XYZ file of C-alpha atoms in Angstrom:
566
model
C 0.000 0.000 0.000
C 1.258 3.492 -1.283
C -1.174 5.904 1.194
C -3.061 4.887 4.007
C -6.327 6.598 6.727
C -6.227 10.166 7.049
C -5.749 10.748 10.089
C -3.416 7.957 11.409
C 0.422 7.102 10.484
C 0.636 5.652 6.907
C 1.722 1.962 7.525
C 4.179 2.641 4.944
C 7.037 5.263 6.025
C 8.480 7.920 3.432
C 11.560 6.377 4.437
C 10.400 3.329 3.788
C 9.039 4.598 0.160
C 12.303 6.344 -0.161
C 14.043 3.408 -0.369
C 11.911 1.613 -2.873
C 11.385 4.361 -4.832
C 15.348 4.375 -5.161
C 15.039 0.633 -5.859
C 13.987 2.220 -9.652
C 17.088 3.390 -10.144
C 19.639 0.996 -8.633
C 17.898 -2.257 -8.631
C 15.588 -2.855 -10.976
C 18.012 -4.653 -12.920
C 18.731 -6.971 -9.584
C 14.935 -8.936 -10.529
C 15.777 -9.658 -13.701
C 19.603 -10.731 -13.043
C 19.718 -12.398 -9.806
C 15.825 -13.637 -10.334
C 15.610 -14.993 -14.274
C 12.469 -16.686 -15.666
C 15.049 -20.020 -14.949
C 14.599 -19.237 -11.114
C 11.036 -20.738 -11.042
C 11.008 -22.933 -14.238
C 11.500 -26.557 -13.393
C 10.686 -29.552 -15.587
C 7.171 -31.210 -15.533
C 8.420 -34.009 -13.482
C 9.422 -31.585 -10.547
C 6.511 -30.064 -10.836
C 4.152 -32.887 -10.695
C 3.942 -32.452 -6.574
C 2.600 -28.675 -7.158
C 0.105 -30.152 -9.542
C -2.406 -31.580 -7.130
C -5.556 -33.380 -7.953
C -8.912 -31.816 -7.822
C -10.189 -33.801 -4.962
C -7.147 -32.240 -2.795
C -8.395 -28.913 -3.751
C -11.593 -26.710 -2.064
C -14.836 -26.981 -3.539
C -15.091 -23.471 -3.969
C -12.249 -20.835 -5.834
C -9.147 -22.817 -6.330
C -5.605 -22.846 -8.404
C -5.644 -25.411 -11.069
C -2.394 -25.217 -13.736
C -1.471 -21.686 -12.773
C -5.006 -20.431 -12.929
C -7.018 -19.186 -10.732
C -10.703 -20.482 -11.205
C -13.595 -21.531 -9.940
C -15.827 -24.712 -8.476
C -17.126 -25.323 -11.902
C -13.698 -25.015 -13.340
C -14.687 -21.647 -15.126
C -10.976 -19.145 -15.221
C -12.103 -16.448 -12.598
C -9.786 -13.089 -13.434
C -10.051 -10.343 -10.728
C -11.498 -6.913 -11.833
C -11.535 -4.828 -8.713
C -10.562 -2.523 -6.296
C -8.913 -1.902 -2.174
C -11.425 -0.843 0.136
C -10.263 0.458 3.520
C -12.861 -1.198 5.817
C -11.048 -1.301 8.971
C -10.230 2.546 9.061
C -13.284 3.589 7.509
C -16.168 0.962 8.745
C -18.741 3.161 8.468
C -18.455 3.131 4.557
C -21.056 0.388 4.130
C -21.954 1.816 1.173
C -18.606 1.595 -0.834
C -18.714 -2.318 -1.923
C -22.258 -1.104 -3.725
C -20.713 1.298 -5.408
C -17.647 -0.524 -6.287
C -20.067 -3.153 -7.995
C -21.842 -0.471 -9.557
C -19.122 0.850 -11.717
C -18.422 -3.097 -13.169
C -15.976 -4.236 -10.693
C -15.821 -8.237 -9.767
C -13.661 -8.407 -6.654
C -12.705 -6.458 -4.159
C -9.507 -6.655 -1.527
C -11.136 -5.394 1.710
C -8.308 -4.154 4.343
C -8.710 -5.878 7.509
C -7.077 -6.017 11.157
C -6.235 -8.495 13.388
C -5.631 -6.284 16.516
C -1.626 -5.779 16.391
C -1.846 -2.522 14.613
C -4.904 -1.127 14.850
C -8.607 -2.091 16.156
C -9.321 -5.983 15.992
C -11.906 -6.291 13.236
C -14.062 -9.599 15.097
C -16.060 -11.796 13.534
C -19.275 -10.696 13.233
C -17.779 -7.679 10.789
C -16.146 -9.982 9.122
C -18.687 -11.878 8.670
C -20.968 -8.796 7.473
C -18.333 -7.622 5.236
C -18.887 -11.016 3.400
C -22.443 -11.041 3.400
C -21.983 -7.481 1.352
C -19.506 -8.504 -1.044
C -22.332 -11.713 -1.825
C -24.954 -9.137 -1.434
C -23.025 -7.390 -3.786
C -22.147 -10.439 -6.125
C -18.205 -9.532 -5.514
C -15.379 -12.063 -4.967
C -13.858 -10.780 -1.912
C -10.389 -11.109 -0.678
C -10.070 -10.622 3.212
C -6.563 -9.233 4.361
C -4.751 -7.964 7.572
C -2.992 -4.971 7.211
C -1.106 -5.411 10.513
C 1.916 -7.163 8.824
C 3.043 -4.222 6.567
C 6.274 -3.480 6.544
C 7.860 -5.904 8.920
C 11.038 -6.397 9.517
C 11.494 -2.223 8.970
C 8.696 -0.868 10.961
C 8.436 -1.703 14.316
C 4.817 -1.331 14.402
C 3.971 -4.188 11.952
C 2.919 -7.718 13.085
C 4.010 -11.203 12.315
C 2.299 -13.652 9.538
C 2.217 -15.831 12.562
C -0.137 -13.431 14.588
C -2.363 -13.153 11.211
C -2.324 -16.720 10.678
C -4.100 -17.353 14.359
C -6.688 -14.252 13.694
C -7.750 -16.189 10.590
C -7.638 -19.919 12.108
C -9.787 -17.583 14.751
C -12.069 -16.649 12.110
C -12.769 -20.254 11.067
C -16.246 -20.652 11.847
C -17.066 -17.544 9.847
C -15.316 -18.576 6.782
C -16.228 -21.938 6.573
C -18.144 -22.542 3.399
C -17.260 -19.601 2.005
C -14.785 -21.046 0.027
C -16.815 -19.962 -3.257
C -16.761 -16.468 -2.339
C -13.597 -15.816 -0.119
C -9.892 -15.452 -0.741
C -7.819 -15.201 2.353
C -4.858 -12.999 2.109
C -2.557 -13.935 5.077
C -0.822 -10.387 5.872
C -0.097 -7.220 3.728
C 3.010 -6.612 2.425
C 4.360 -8.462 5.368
C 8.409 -7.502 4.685
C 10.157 -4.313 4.100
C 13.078 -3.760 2.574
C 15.358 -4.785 5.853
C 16.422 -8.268 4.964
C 13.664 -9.309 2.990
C 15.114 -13.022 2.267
C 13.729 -13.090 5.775
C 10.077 -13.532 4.261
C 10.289 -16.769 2.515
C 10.400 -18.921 5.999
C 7.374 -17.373 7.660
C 5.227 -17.415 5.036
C 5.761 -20.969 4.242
C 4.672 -21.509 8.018
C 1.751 -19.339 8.095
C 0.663 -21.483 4.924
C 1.068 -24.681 6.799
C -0.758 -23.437 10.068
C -3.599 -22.429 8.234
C -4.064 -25.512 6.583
C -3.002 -27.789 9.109
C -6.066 -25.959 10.962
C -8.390 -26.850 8.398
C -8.900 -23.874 6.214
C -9.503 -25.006 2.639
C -9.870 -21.317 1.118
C -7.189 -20.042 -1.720
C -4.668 -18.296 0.431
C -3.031 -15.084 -1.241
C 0.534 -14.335 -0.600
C 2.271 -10.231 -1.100
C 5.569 -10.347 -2.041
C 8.213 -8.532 0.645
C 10.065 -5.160 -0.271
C 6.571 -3.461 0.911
C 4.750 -5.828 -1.849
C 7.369 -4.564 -4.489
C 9.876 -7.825 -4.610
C 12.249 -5.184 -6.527
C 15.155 -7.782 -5.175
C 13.378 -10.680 -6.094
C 13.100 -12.449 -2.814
C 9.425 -14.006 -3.449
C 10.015 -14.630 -7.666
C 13.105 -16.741 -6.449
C 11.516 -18.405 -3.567
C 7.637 -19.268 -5.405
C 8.110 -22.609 -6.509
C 8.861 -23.769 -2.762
C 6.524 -21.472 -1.466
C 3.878 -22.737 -3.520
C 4.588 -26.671 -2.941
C 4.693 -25.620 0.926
C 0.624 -25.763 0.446
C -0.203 -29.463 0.757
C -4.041 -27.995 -1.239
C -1.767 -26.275 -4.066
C -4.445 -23.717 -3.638
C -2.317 -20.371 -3.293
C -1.788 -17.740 -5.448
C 0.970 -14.623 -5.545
C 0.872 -10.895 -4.890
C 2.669 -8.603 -6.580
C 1.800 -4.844 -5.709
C 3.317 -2.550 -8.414
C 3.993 0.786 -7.707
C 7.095 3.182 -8.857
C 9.124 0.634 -8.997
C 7.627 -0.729 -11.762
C 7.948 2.220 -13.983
C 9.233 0.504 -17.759
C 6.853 -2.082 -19.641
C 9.602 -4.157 -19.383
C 10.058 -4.865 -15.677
C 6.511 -5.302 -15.508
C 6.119 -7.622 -18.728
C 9.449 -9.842 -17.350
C 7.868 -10.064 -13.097
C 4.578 -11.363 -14.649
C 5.140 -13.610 -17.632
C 8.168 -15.285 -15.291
C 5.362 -16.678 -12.948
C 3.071 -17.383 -16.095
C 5.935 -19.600 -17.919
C 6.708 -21.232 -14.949
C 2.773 -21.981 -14.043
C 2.888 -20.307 -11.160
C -0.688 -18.272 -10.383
C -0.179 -14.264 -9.620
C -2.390 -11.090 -9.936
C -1.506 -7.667 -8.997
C -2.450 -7.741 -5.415
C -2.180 -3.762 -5.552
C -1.284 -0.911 -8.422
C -0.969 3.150 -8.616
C -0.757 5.036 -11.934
C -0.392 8.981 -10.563
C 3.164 10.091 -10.263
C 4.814 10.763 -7.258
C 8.651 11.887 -6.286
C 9.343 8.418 -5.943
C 8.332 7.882 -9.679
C 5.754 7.012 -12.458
C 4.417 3.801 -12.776
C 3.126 2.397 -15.910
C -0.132 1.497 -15.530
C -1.030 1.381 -18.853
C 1.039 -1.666 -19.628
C 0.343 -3.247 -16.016
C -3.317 -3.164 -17.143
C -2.809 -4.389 -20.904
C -0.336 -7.204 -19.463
C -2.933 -8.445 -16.926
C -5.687 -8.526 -19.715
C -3.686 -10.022 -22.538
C -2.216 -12.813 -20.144
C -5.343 -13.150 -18.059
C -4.501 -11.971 -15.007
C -6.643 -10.598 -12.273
C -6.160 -7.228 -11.083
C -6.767 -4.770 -7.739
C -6.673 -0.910 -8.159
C -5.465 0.895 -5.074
C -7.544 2.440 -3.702
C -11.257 3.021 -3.442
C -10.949 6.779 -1.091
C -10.073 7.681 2.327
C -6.244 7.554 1.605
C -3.665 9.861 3.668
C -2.295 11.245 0.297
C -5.400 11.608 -1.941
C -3.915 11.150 -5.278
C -4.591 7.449 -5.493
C -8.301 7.806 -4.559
C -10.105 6.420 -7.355
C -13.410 7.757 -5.875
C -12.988 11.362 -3.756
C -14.838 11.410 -0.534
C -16.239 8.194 -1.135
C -18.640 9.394 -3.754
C -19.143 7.683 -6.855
C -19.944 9.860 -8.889
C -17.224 12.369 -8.364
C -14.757 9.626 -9.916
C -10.756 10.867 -9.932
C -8.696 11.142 -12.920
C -6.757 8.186 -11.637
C -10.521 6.434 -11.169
C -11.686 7.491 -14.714
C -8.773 5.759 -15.529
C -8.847 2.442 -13.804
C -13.076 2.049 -14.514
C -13.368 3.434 -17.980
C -9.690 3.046 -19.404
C -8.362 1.325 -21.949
C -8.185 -3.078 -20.161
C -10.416 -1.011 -17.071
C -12.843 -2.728 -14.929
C -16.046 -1.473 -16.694
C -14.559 -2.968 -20.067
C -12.730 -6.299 -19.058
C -14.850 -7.594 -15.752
C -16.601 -10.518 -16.096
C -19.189 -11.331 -12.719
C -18.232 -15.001 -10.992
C -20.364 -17.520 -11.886
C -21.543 -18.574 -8.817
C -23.470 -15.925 -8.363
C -25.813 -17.198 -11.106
C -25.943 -20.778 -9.952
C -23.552 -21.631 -13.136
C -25.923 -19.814 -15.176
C -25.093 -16.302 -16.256
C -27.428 -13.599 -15.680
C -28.702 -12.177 -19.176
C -32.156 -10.629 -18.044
C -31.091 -6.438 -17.931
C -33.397 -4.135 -15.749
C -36.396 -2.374 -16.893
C -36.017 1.104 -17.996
C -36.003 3.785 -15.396
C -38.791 6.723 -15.288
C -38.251 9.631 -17.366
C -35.941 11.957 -15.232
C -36.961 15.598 -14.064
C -34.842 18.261 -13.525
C -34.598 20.360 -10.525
C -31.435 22.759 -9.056
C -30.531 23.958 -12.308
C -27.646 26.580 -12.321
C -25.839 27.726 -15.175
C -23.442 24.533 -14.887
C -25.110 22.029 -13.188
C -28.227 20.443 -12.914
C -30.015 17.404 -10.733
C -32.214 14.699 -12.552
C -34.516 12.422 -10.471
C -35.951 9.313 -11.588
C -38.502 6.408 -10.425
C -36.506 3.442 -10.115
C -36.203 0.837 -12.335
C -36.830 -2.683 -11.181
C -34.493 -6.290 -11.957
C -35.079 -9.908 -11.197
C -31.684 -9.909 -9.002
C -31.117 -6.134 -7.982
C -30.382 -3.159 -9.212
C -26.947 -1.813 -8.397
C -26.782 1.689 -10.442
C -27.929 4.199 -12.784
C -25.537 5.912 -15.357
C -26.956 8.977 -16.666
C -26.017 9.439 -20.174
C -25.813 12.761 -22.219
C -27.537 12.722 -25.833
C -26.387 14.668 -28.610
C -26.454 13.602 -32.188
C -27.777 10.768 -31.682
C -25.034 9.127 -29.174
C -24.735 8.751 -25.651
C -21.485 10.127 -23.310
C -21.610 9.179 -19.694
C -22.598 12.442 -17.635
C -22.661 10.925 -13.785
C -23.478 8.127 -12.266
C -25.046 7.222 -9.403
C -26.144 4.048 -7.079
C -29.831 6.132 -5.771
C -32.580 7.378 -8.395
C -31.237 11.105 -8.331
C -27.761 12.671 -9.349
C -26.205 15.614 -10.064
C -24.615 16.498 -13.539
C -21.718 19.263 -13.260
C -19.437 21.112 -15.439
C -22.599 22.205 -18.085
C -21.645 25.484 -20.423
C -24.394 28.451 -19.746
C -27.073 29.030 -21.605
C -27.145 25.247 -23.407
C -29.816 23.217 -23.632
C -28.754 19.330 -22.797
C -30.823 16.138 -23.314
C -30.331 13.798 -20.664
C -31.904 9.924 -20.095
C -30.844 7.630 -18.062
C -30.163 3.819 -17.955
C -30.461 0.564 -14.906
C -27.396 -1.621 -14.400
C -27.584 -4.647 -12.604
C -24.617 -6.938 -10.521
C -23.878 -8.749 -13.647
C -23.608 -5.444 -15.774
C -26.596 -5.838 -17.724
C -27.976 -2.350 -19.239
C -31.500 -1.606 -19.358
C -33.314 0.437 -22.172
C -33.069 3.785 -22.154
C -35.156 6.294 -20.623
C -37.214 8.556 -22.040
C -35.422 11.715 -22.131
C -35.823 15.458 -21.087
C -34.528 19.224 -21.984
C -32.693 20.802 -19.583
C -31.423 24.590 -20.745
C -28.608 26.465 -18.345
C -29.263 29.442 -16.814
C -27.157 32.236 -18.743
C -23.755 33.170 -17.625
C -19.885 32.470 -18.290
C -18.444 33.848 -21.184
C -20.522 33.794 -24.595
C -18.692 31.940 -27.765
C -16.496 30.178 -25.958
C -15.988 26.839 -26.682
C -14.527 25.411 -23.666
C -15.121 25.869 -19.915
C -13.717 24.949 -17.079
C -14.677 24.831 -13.504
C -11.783 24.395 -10.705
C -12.299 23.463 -6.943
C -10.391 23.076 -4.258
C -10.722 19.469 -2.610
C -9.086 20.091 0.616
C -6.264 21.910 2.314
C -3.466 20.822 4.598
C -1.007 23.020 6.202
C 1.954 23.991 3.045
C -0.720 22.427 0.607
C -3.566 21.265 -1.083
C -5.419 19.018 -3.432
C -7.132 20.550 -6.719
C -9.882 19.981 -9.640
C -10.306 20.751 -12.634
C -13.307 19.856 -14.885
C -12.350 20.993 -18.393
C -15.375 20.778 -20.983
C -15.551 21.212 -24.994
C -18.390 23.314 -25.585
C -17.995 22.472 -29.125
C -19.412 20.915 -31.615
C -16.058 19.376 -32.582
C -13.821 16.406 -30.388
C -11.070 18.862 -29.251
C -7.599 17.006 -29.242
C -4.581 16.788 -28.197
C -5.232 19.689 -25.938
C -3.350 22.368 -23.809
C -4.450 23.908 -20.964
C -3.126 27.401 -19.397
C -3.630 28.956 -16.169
C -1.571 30.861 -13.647
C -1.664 30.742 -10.244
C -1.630 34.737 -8.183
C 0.137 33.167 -4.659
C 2.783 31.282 -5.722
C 1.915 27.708 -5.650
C 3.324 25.112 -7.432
C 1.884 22.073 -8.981
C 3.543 18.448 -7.060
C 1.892 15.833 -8.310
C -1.097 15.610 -11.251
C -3.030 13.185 -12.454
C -5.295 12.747 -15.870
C -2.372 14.852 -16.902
C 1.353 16.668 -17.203
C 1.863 19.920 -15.474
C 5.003 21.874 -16.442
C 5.164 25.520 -14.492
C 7.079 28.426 -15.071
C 6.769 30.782 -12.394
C 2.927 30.937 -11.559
C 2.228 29.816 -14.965
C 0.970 26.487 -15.456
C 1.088 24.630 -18.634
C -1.249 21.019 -18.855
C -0.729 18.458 -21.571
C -3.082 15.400 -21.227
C -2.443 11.822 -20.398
C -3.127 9.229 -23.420
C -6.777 8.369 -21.784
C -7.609 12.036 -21.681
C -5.892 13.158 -25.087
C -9.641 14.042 -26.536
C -12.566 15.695 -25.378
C -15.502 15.003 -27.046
C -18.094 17.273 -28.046
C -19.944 17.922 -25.167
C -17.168 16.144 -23.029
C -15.937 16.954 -20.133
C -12.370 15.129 -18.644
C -11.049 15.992 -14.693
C -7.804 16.328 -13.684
C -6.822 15.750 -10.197
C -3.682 17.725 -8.580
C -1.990 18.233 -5.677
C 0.258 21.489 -5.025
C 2.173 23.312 -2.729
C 1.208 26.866 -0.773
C 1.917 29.952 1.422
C -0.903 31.398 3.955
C -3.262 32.459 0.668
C -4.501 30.446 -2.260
C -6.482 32.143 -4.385
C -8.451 30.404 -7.204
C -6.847 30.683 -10.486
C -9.259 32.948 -12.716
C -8.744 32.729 -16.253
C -8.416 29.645 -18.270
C -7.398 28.833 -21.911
C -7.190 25.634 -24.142
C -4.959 25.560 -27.026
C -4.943 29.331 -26.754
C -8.702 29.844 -26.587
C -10.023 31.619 -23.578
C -12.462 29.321 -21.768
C -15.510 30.435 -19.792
C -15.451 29.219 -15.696
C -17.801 27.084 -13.752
């Protein structure tokens, strides 16, 4: 994990991220040299012992031939997200909204009392009763172990292993629905050879007590494994599970910054058969560097691997939360990214079948009622709705935008009302909206309705933009910007110029590349924000340094063009 709660420590120290970050430049080479795809190849005879039968294996989600799948057999590739449940447990809605947006798993951060408050079982066992309410695949982890071995806070795998064999009346016979993920990132960078012997014993406890779920391992070097430790060590790792039902972490971060490094890591535990997903991934830059998302995304979709965005919100630095303030429909640029991107959840997630009895469900909701508009300003308006009905559930509307005869998302939302922002003044809009249920099926269309702007912003303009501040910290701050084409024309590649009056500075950006001169900023777009379409609107997320004032930048332009301001 990158960030972590607001208002407590992040388990992971700068130092800490200091040191991996640094790992990019002096020993990412050490994986692929001391750690070659020869490490974990062995011939088919040695590997016969790894291969056990089916009757060995649980009933429910198990590893069969490198592959994660399920009872039936049926490949079952994670689509998700991280939800921080034990520092924010009041959330209840979050896993709802998760599944709303097309996601099919979800890694739900747990504690087993070292760290931070014991999550007991009846949570636990409500936090899987939502993920099945939900028709989610949820992997259960303590967050206790991170770091060990480099900050004297974290907890053993030994100490998880006994809060899960503790949790063994909850869990039993959820073996369709439940991965167990013994500890997060349970090593730091402090000896991290160190990891291989514990979690070969926390394997063994937890089977020898009778726990038959897939058990998920993270790698050391804070999940990283930039020295290899866990790619050199999987094969007896692996064969230390007398089930052969475990599968590998790897969380990719800044040290995975080249296609490369990530390409080598994952196809060496592919060509040896060996069953990984990423555990845990960022995409915004940092000072520690700039992973590649884009490729850790197309590599997990092209060889089939499952997948785990971090984070869902609530994180200490807010760049990685894919959702801000735990609202769905204010999605970051970083969560545009990871729902609606190229190999993103909303395109590539496929529900488990179990939660259609083997049979998947094909019957979409009815339409929704036609929407009314109410609260309308001269950028934003709200649309209500009756609700639209399923033979499972409903999990979400999407309100869509209509204009020459196709659709572009607007907002979404998981009640039967939402609020559309970043409208030009004095523009009439036709909006409709559609049902979505757990297994992604689309209704029909609404009927739609007019909705005109109330006058204002600049007239002829054919761009505006509307900029907010998020929140404010002492020395700095966190920023939007909703930047709209107005046009009747996709607008792209784009530039976008502003200057800020009280000299702050630009850190970190996301949904694009800030370059500053002075006060004067300069945006170029990242490659899944490159166009706008007509009507279109992309966000851009940002956090900056300040002084004692910060005064809203007011004047905008795109590729030279003055833009009116929301």
């Amino acid at each position: 994990m990158r960030t972590a709660r607001r208002d407590i420590p992040a388990p992971k120290t700068l130092a800490a991220r200091l040191v991996a970050g640094l790992a990019a430049l002096i020993g990412l080479a050490v994986v692929g040299v001391l750690c070659p795809g020869a490490a974990l190849a062995q011939p088919p005879a040695d590997r016969a012992a790894a291969d056990r039968s089916p009757g060995a294996r649980a009933a429910g989600l198990h590893v069969s031939e490198g592959r994660l799948v399920e009872g039936n057999g049926d490949d079952f590739v994670m689509r998700g997200v991280n939800h921080a449940h034990t520092w924010y447990p009041g959330e209840t809605q979050s896993l709802a909204d998760v599944k709303a947006l097309g996601a099919n798993s979800v890694r739900v951060v747990l504690s087993d009392g070292h760290r931070w408050s014991e999550n007991g079982p009846a949570d636990v066992a409500a936090v899987i009763e939502q993920c099945k309410t939900n028709r989610l695949i949820c992997v259960l982890e303590v967050h206790d172990t991170t770091g060990y071995g480099e900050d004297a806070a974290a907890g053993t795998l030994d100490h998880a292993a006994e809060y899960w064999i503790g949790l063994k009346d909850v869990l039993a016979g959820q073996e369709d629905y439940v991965v167990v993920n013994i500890g997060n990132e349970p090593w730091g960078n402090t000896d991290p050879a160190g990891w291989t012997e514990p979690t070969v014993a926390a394997v063994k406890k937890l089977r020898a007590a009778g726990l038959q779920h897939t058990i998920m391992v993270d790698a050391p070097n804070w999940g990283q494994d930039w020295q290899g430790v866990m790619r050199a060590n999987a094969r007896s790792v692996h064969a230390a599970d007398p089930t052969g039902n475990l599968i590998f972490s790897i969380h990719m971060y800044s040290v995975f910054d080249t296609a490369q490094e990530i390409t080598d890591y994952l196809n060496a535990f592919v060509d040896a058969e060996l069953p990984i997903l990423i555990g845990e991934f960022g995409g915004p830059a940092d000072q520690y560097g700039d992973p590649d998302e884009d490729t850790m995304m197309a590599t997990a979709e092209q060889l089939g691997l499952g997948y785990l965005a971090w984070s869902w919100s609530g994180n200490t630095d807010p760049v990685l939360d894919l959702a801000l303030d735990f609202d769905p429909s204010r999605l970051s640029g970083w969560g545009e990214r990871v729902f609606h991107g190229a190999d993103g959840i909303a395109q590539t997630a496929k529900e488990a079948t179990v939660y259609g009895g083997g049979t998947p469900d094909t019957q979409a909701p009815t339409a929704p009622g036609t929407p009314t508009a109410t609260a309308v300003t001269d950028t934003s308006v709200t649309l209500g709705w009756t609700a639209a009905t399923d033979d499972t559930a409903v999990t979400g509307y999407d309100v869509v935008r209509i204009a020459d005869g196709t659709e572009t998302r607007a907002a979404s939302s998981t009640t039967t009302d939402a609020t559309v922002t970043g409208l030009a003044a004095g523009t009439t809009y036709t909006f409709a909206v559609l049902a979505r249920d757990a297994a992604g099926n689309r209704s029909a269309r609404s009927a739609a309705v007019e909705v005109t702007t109330d006058e204002g912003g600049a007239p002829g303009a054919s761009c505006s933009v509307g900029y907010r501040i998020v929140g404010e910290w002492p020395g700095g701050f966190q920023g939007e910007i909703a930047v709209r084409n107005t046009g009747s024309a996709a607008l792209g590649p784009w530039t976008l110029a502003f200057a800020f009056a009280d000299g702050q500075s630009v850190t970190h950006m996301w949904g694009g590349t800030a370059t500053q001169n002075a006060g004067a900023v300069s945006v170029a777009p990242a490659s899944y924000t490159a166009t706008i379409p007509a009507g279109g609107t992309v966000t851009l997320g940002f956090t900056a340094r300040k002084g004692d004032a910060n005064t809203v930048p007011t004047a905008f332009s795109l590729n030279g063009a003055s833009c009116a301001t929301t």
